[in-house]
Coordinates of C-alpha atoms in Angstrom, one line a residue:
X1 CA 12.9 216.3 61.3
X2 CA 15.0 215.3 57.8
X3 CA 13.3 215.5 55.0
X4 CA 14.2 212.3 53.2
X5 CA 13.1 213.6 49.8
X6 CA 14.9 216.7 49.9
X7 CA 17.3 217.3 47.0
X8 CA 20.5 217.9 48.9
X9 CA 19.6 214.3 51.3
X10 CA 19.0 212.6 48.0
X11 CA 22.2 214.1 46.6
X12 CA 24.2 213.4 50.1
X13 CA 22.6 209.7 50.1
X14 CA 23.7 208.9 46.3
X15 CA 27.5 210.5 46.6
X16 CA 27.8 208.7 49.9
X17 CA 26.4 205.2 48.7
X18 CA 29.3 205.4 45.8
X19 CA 32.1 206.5 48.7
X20 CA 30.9 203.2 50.8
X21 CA 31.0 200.8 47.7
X22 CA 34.3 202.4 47.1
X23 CA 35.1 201.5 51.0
X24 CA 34.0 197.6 50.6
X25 CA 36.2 197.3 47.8
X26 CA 39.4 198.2 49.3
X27 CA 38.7 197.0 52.5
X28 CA 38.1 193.6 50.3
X29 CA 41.7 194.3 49.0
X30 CA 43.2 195.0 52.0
X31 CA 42.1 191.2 53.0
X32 CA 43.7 189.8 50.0
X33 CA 47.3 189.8 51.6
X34 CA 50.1 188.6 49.1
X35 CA 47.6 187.4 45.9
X36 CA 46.1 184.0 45.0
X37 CA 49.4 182.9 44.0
X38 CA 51.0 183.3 47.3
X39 CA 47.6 182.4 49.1
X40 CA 46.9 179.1 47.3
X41 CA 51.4 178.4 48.5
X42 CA 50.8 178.8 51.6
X43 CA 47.7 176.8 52.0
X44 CA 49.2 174.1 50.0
X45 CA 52.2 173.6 53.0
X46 CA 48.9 172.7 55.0
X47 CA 48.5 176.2 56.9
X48 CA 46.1 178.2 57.5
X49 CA 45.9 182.0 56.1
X50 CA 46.4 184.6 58.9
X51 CA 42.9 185.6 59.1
X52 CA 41.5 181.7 59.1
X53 CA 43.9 181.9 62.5
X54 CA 41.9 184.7 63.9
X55 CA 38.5 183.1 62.5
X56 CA 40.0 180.0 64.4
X57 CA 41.1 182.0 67.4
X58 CA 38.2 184.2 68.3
X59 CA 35.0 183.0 70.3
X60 CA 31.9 181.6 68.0
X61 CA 30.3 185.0 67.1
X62 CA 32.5 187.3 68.5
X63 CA 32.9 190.5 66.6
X64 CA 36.6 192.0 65.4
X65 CA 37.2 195.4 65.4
X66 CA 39.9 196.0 62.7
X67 CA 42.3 198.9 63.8
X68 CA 43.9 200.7 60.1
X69 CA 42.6 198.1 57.8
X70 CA 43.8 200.5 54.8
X71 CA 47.3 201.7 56.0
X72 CA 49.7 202.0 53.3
X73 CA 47.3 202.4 51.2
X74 CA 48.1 204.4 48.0
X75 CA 51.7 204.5 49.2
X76 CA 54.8 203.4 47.2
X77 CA 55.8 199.3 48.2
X78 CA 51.6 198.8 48.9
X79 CA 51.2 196.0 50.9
X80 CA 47.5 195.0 51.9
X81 CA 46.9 196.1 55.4
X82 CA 50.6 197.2 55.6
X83 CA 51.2 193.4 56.0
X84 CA 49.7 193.4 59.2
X85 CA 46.0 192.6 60.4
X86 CA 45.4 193.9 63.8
X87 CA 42.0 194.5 66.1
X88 CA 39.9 193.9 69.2
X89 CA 37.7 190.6 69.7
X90 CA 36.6 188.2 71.9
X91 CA 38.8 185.4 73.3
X92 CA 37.5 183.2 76.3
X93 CA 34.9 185.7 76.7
X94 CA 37.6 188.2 77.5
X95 CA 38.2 191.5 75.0
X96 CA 41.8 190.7 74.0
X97 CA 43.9 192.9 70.9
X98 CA 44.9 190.4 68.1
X99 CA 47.8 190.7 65.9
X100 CA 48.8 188.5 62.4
X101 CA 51.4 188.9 60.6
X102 CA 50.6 188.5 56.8
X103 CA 53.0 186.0 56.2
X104 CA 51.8 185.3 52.3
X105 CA 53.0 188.9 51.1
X106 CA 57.3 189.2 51.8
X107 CA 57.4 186.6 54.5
X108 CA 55.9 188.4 56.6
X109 CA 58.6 191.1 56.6
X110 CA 57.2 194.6 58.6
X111 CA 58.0 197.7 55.9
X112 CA 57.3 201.5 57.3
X113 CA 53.4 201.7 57.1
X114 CA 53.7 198.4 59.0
X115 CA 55.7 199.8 61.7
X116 CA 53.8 203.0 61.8
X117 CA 50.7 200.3 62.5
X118 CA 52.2 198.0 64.8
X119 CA 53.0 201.2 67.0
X120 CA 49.1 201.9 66.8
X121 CA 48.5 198.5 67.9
X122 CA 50.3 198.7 70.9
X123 CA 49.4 202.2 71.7
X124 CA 45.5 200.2 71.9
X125 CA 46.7 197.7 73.6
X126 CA 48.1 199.8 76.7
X127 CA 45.4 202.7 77.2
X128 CA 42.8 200.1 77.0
X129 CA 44.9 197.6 79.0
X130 CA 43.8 194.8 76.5
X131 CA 46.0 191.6 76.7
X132 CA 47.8 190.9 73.0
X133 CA 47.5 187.5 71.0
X134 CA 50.3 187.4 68.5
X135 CA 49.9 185.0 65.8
X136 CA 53.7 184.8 64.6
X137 CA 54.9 184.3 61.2
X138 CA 57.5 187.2 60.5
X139 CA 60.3 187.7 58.5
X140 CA 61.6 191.2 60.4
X141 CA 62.2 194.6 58.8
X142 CA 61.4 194.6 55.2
X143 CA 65.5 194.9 54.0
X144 CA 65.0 197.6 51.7
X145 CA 63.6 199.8 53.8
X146 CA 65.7 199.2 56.1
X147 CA 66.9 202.8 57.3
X148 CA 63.2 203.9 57.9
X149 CA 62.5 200.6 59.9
X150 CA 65.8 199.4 61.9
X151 CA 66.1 202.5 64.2
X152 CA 62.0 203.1 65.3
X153 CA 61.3 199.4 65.2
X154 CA 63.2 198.3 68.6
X155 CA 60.4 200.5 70.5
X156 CA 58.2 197.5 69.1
X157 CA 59.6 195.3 71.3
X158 CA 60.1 197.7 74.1
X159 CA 56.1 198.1 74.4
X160 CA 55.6 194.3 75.4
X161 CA 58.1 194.5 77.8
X162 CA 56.7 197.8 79.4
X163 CA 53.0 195.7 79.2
X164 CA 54.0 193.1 80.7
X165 CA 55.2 195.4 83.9
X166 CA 51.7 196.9 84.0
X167 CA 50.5 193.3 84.0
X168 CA 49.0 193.3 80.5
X169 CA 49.9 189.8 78.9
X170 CA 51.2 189.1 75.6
X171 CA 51.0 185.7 73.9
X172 CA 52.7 184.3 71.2
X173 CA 52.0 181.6 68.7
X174 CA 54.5 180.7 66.2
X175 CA 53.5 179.3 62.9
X176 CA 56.3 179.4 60.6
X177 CA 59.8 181.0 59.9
X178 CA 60.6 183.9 62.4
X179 CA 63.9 185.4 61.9
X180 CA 65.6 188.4 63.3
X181 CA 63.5 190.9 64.4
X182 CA 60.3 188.6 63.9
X183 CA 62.3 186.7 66.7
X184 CA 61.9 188.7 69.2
X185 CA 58.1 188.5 69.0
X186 CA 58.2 185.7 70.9
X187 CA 61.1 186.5 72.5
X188 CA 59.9 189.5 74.7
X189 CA 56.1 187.9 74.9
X190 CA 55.2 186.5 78.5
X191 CA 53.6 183.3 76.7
X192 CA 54.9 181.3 73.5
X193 CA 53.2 178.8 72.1
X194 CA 55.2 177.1 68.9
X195 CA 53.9 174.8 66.5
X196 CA 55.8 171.5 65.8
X197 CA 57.8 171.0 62.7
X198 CA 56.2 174.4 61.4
X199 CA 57.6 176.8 63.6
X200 CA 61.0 178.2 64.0
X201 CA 63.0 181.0 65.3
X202 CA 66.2 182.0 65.0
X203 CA 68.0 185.4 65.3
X204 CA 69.5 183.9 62.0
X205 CA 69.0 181.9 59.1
X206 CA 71.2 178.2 58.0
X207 CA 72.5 180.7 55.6
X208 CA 73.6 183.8 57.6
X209 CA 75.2 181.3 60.3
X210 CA 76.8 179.7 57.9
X211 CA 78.5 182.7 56.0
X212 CA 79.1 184.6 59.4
X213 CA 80.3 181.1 61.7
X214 CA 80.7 178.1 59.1
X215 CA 78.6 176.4 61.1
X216 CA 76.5 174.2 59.5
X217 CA 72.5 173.9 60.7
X218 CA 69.0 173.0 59.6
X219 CA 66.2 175.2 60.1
X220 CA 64.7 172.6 62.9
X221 CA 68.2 172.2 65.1
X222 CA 68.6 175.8 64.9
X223 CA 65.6 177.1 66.0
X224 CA 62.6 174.8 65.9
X225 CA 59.8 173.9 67.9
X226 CA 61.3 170.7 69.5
X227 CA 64.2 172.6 70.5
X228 CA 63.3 175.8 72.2
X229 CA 60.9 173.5 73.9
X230 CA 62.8 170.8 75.5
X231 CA 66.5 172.7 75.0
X232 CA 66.4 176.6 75.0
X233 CA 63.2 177.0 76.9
X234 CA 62.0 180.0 74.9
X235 CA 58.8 177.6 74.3
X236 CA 56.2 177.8 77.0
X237 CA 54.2 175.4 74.9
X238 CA 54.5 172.8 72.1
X239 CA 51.6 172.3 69.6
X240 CA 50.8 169.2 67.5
X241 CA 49.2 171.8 64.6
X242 CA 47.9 175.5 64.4
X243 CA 44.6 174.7 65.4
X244 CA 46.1 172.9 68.4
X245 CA 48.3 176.4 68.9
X246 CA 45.1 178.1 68.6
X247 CA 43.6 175.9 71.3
X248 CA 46.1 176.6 74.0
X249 CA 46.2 180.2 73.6
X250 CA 42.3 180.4 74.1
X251 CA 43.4 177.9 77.3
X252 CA 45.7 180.4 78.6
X253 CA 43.6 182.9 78.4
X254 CA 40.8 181.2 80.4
X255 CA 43.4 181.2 83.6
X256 CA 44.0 185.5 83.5
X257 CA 42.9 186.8 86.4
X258 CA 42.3 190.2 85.0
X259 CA 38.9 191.5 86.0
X260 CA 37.8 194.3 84.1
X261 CA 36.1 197.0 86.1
X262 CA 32.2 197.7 86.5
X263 CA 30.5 200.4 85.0
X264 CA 27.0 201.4 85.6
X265 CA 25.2 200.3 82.5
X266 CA 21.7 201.3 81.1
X267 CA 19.5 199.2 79.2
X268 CA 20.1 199.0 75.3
X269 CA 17.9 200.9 73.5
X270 CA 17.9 201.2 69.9
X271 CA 17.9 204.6 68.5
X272 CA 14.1 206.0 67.5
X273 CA 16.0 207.0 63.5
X274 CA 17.1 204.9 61.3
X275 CA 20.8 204.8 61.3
X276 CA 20.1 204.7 57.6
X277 CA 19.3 208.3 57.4
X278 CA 23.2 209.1 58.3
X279 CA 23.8 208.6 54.8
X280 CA 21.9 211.6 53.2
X281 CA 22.2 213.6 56.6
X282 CA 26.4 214.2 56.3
X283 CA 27.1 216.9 53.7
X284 CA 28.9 215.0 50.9
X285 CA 30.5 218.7 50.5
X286 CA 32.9 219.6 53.8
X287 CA 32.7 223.1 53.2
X288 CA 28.3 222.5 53.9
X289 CA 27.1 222.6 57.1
X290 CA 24.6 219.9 58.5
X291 CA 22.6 219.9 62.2
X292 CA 24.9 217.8 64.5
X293 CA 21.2 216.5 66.7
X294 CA 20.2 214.8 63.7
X295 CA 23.5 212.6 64.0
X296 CA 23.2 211.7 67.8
X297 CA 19.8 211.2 67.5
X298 CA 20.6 208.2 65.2
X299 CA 23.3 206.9 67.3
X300 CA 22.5 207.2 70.8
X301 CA 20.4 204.8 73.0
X302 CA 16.3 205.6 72.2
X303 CA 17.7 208.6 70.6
X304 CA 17.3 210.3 74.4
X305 CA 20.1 213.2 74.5
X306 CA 20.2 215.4 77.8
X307 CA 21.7 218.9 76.4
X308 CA 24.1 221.1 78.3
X309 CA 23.9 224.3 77.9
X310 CA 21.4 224.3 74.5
X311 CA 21.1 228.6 74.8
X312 CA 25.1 229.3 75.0
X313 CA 27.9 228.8 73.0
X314 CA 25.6 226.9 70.1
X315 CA 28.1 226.0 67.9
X316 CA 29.3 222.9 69.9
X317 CA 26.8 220.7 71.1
X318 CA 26.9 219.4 74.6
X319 CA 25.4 217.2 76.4
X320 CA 25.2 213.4 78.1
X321 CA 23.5 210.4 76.5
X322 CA 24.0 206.3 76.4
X323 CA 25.2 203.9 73.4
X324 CA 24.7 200.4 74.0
X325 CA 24.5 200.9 77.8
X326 CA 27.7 202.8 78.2
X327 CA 27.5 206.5 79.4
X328 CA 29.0 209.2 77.4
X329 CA 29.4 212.9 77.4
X330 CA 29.0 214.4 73.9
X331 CA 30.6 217.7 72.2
X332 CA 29.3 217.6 68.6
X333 CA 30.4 220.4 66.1
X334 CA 27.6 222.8 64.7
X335 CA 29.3 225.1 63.3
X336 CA 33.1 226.8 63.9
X337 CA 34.1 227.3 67.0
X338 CA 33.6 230.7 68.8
X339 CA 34.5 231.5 71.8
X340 CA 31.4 231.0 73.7
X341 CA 31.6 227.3 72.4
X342 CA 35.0 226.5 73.2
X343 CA 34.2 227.5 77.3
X344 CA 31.3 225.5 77.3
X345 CA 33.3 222.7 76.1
X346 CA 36.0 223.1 78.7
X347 CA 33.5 223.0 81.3
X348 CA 31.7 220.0 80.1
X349 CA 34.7 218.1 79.3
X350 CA 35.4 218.9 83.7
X351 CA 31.8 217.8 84.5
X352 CA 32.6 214.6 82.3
X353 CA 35.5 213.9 84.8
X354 CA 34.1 214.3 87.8
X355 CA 31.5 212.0 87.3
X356 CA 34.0 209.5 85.1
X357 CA 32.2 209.0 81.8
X358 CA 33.7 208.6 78.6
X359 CA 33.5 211.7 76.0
X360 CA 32.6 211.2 72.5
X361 CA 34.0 213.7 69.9
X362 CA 32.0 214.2 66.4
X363 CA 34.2 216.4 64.9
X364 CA 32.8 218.4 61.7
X365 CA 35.1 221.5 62.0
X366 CA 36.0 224.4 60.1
X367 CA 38.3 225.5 62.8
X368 CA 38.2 228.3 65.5
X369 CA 36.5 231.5 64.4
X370 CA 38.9 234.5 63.3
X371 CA 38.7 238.4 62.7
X372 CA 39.2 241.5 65.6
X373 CA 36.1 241.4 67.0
X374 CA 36.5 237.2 67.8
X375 CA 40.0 238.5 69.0
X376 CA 39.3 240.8 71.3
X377 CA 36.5 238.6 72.7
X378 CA 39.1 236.3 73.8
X379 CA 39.0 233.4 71.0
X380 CA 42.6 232.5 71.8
X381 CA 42.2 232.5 75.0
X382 CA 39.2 229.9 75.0
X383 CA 40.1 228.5 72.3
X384 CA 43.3 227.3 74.6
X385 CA 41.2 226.9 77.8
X386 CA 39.3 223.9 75.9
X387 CA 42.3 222.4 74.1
X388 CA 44.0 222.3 78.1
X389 CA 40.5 220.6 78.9
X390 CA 41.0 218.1 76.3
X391 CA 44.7 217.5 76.8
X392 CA 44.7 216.9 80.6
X393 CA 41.1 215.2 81.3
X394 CA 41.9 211.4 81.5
X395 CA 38.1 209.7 80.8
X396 CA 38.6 207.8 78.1
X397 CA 37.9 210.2 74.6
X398 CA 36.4 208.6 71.6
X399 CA 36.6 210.7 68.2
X400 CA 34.4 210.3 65.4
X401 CA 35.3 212.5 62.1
X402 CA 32.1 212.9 60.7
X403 CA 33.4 215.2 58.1
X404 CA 35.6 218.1 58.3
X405 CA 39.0 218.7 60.4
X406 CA 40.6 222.0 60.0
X407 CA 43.1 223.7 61.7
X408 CA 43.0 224.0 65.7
X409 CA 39.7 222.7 65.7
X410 CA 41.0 219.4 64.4
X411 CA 43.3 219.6 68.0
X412 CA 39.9 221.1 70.1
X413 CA 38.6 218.5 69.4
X414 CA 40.5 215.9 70.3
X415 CA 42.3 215.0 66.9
X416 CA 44.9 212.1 67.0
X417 CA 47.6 214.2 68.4
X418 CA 45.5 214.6 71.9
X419 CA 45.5 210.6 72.3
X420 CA 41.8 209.6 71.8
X421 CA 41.6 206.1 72.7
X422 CA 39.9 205.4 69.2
X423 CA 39.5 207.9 66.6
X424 CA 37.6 206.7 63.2
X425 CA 36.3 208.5 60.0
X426 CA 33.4 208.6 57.7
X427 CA 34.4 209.0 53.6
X428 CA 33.2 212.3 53.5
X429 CA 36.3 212.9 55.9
X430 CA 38.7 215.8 55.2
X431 CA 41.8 216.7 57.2
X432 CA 44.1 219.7 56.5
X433 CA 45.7 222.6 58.4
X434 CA 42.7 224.8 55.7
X435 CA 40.9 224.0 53.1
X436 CA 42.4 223.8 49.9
X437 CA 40.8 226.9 48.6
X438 CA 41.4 228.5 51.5
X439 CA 45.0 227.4 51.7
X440 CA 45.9 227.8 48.2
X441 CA 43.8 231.6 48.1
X442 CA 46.1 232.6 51.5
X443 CA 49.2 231.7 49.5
X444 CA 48.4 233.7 46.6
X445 CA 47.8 236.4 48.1
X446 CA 51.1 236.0 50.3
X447 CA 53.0 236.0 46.8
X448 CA 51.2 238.9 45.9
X449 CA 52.6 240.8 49.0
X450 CA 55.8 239.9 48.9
X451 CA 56.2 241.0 45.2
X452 CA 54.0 244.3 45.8
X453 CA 57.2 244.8 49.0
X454 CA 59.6 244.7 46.2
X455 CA 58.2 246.1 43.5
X456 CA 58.2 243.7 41.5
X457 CA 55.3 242.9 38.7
X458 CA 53.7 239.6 39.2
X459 CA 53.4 237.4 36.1
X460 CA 49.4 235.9 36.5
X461 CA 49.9 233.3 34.4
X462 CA 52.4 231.6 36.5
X463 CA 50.3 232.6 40.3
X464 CA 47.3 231.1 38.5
X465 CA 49.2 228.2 37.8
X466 CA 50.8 227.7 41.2
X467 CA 47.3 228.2 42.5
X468 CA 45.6 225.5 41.1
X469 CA 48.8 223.0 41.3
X470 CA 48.4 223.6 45.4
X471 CA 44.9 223.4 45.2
X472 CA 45.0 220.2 43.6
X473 CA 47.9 218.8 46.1
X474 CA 45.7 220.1 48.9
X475 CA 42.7 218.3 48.1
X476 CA 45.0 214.9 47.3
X477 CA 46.2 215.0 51.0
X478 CA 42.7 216.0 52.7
X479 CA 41.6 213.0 51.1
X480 CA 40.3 210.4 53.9
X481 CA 42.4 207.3 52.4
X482 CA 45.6 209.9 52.1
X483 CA 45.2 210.3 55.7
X484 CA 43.7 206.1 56.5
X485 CA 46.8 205.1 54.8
X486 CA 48.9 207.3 57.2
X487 CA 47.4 205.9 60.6
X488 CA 46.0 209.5 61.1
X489 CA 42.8 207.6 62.0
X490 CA 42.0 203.8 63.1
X491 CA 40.1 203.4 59.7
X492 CA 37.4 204.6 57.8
X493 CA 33.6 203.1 58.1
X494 CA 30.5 203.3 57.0
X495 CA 28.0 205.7 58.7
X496 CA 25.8 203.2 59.5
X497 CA 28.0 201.5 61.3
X498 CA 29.2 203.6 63.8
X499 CA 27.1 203.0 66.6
X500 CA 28.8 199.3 66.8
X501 CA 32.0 200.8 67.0
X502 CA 31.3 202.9 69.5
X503 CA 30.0 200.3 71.5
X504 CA 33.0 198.4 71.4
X505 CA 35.6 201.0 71.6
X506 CA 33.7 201.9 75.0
X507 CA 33.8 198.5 75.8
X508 CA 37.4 197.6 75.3
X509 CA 38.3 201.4 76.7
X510 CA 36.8 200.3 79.8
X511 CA 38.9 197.4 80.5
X512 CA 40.9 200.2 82.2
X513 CA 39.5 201.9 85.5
X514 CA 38.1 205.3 84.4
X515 CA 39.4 207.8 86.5
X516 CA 38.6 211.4 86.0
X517 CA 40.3 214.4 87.2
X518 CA 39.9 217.5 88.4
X519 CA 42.9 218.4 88.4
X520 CA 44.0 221.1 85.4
X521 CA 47.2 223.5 84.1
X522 CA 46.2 227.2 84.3
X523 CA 43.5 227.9 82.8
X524 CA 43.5 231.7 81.3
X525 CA 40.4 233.3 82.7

């Protein structure tokens, strides 16, 4: 049982209650796109904002799951949301990946968060097989940053190609202005849908054509509505207005024949602890251990957790439990990794395939545990066995940082370089190859070294300097919005909310068959 009124769950509650009011206010900025100025514009020309199309868009009390809300944050040319909103909701019933472009902050234009994003987007949209609503507005690569956007953005247009040959849809509905690269949107998409007298695309502006042909040409004869739809043919569908866009991509999306498969569901149970009690349960601290049970017991269905393995290997929970219905398989961090733990997770991450259920990282991690005797026991040698199990099983993986991510234990257990098909945070989040004490102690002592090898004296002043100067750079890029604004992670939430997103990352991870294997590399017995 948690003691509620224990000093360290008060302390834990009160730090985290500050870190999720500090989370509600920049996920409040991150919806404020180009500023009132540029809002109030845009409205004024009679459109609607990019998330009153989604609003507009989405079934009557559907949910949307927001993939990198914050990204960009913190990084120099901020734009909120990277100038892109992007997530998972209902359309026509069916779970469908929606992307806006923020046309209110630089036209639109896509700078290099916004790529780095947009490549996230369509990493979701084929794993989970989700068919893409683009609502169009787009002025192409921000120019300026031209050289870190021209030469990674073509694979952009390269993934809705590549969907459409594994029969997942895109379809586009054009607003406003799309030029150059924002033209190949709906260029490349399987449907377009363009608004009349608002719309227009064109590989080039009046202006460009006119400097580069001397051809002379308003936005509407060069690449309006009208005309792509009764002269180029690149429209599929003319609107009368954007809610009249809106309506027929909802329409087309009524006539997919894209059944999504069956999985054996259990009832929905509501967990028997509050999810309430996350908040002073998670260490505020990284570097302080808390008891991984009292964390599934507050997310899983009637809080009913079948452990594998409870005697061996008890620094990684294992075991199988529901959320919302949906099976899952569970390896939960208790402590670092030893080598006992990391076979045990191997093998449970096989018995999740062969009976096709979805795994569910909560990764608290220190890393994989080090010295001679761990050595000779074989840590390496487990500690690779489980990272083959997590790189070649192929049920959908779910990771949940629930507060640290050192080291090869951020990899073990299934960090964003092993391809989780979702992978969120909590603010008391850290990620780095050490800690910064850790890191910034193994450097000193590596200066030390190498002037002891040389003979050389070593001037304190300066290594205590150089110490605290790494530390302190250290603990800047652990930070959880360092990493958030990075699309390390599909964003950070609130504790207490995690047992919704679970439910419907499981749900829109399912839209593709789960097939499990049990088939592996060599494993190192």
């Amino acid at each position: 049982m948690v003691d509620t009124g224990s000093e360290t769950y008060r302390a834990n509650y009160a730090w985290m209650t500050r870190e999720i009011d500090r989370l509600r206010a920049e996920l409040k900025r991150s919806t404020e796109g180009g500023g009132a100025k540029y809002n109030e514009r845009h409205k004024a020309r009679g459109k609607l904002l990019p998330r009153e199309r989604i609003e507009a868009l989405l079934d009557e009390g559907s949910y949307f799951l927001e993939i990198a809300p914050l990204a960009g944050i913190g990084m120099e040319g901020e734009v909120p949301g990277a100038g892109i909103i992007g997530g998972i909701g209902l359309v026509e019933n069916r779970e469908c990946l929606i992307i806006a472009n923020e046309a209110t902050a630089k036209g639109g234009a896509t700078g290099e968060p916004g790529l780095i994003k947009n490549a996230r987007l369509a990493d979701v949209a084929r794993e989970n097989r989700l068919p893409t609503i683009l609502l169009v507005e787009a002025a192409g690569a921000d120019l300026p940053q031209q050289s870190k956007v021209f030469v990674p953005g073509g694979r952009g247009f390269r993934e809705i190609t590549r969907r459409s040959k594994l029969r997942i849809p895109t379809i586009s509905v054009v607003f406003g202005p799309s030029t150059a690269g924002g033209a190949y949107l709906p260029g490349m998409s399987d449907y377009v849908v363009m608004v009349r007298k608002r719309a227009s695309v064109y590989l080039a502006g009046p202006p460009l054509v006119k400097m580069a042909t001397g051809e002379t040409a308003d936005e509407e004869s060069l690449g309006g509505a009208e005309m792509h739809s009764r002269v180029s043919g690149l429209s599929d569908f003319l609107a009368d207005s954007e809610l009249d866009g809106l309506r027929i991509a909802r329409e087309i999306v009524s006539h997919f024949n894209l059944p999504k498969p069956t999985v054996e569901m259990a009832p929905v149970e509501e967990p028997l602890y509050p999810a309430e009690e996350l908040l002073g349960i998670a260490s505020a601290d990284p570097r302080v251990p808390f008891e991984a049970r009292e964390i599934i017991a507050r997310i899983v269905d009637g809080s009913r957790f079948t452990e594998f393995k409870a005697q061996y290997g008890t620094t990684l929970v294992t075991g199988f439990a529901h959320v919302h219905g949906f099976p899952v398989g569970i390896l939960a961090n208790n402590g670092v990794l030893m080598s006992e733990s990391a076979a045990k997770g191997a093998q449970f991450i096989a018995l999740a395939n062969q009976q096709n259920i979805p795994l569910l990282f909560l990764q608290n991690i220190t890393g994989f545990m080090v010295g001679r005797s761990y050595e000779e026991q074989g840590i390496i040698r487990n500690g690779a066995k489980l990272i083959n199990a997590v790189s070649n099983s192929t049920v959908p993986a779910i990771t949940i940082m629930i507060g640290g991510s050192y080291g090869a234990g951020n990899y073990a257990m299934c960090g964003r370089a092993y391809d989780p098909r979702f992978l969120f945070t909590w603010p008391n989040h850290r990620i780095a190859v050490m800690g910064p004490q850790q890191l910034a102690g193994v450097m000193d002592i590596v200066k030390r070294e190498g002037a002891a090898r040389q003979g050389m004296a070593v001037d304190e002043e300066q290594l205590t300097s150089q110490k605290k100067a790494l530390e302190d750079q250290i603990t800047r890029e652990s930070d959880p919005y360092f990493a958030t604004a990075r699309v390390w992670d599909d964003g950070i939430i609130d504790p207490r909310d995690t047992r919704t997103v679970l439910a419907i990352s499981l749900s829109a991870a399912l839209n593709r068959t789960v097939e499990g294997t049990m088939e592996w590399g060599v494993f190192r017995h």
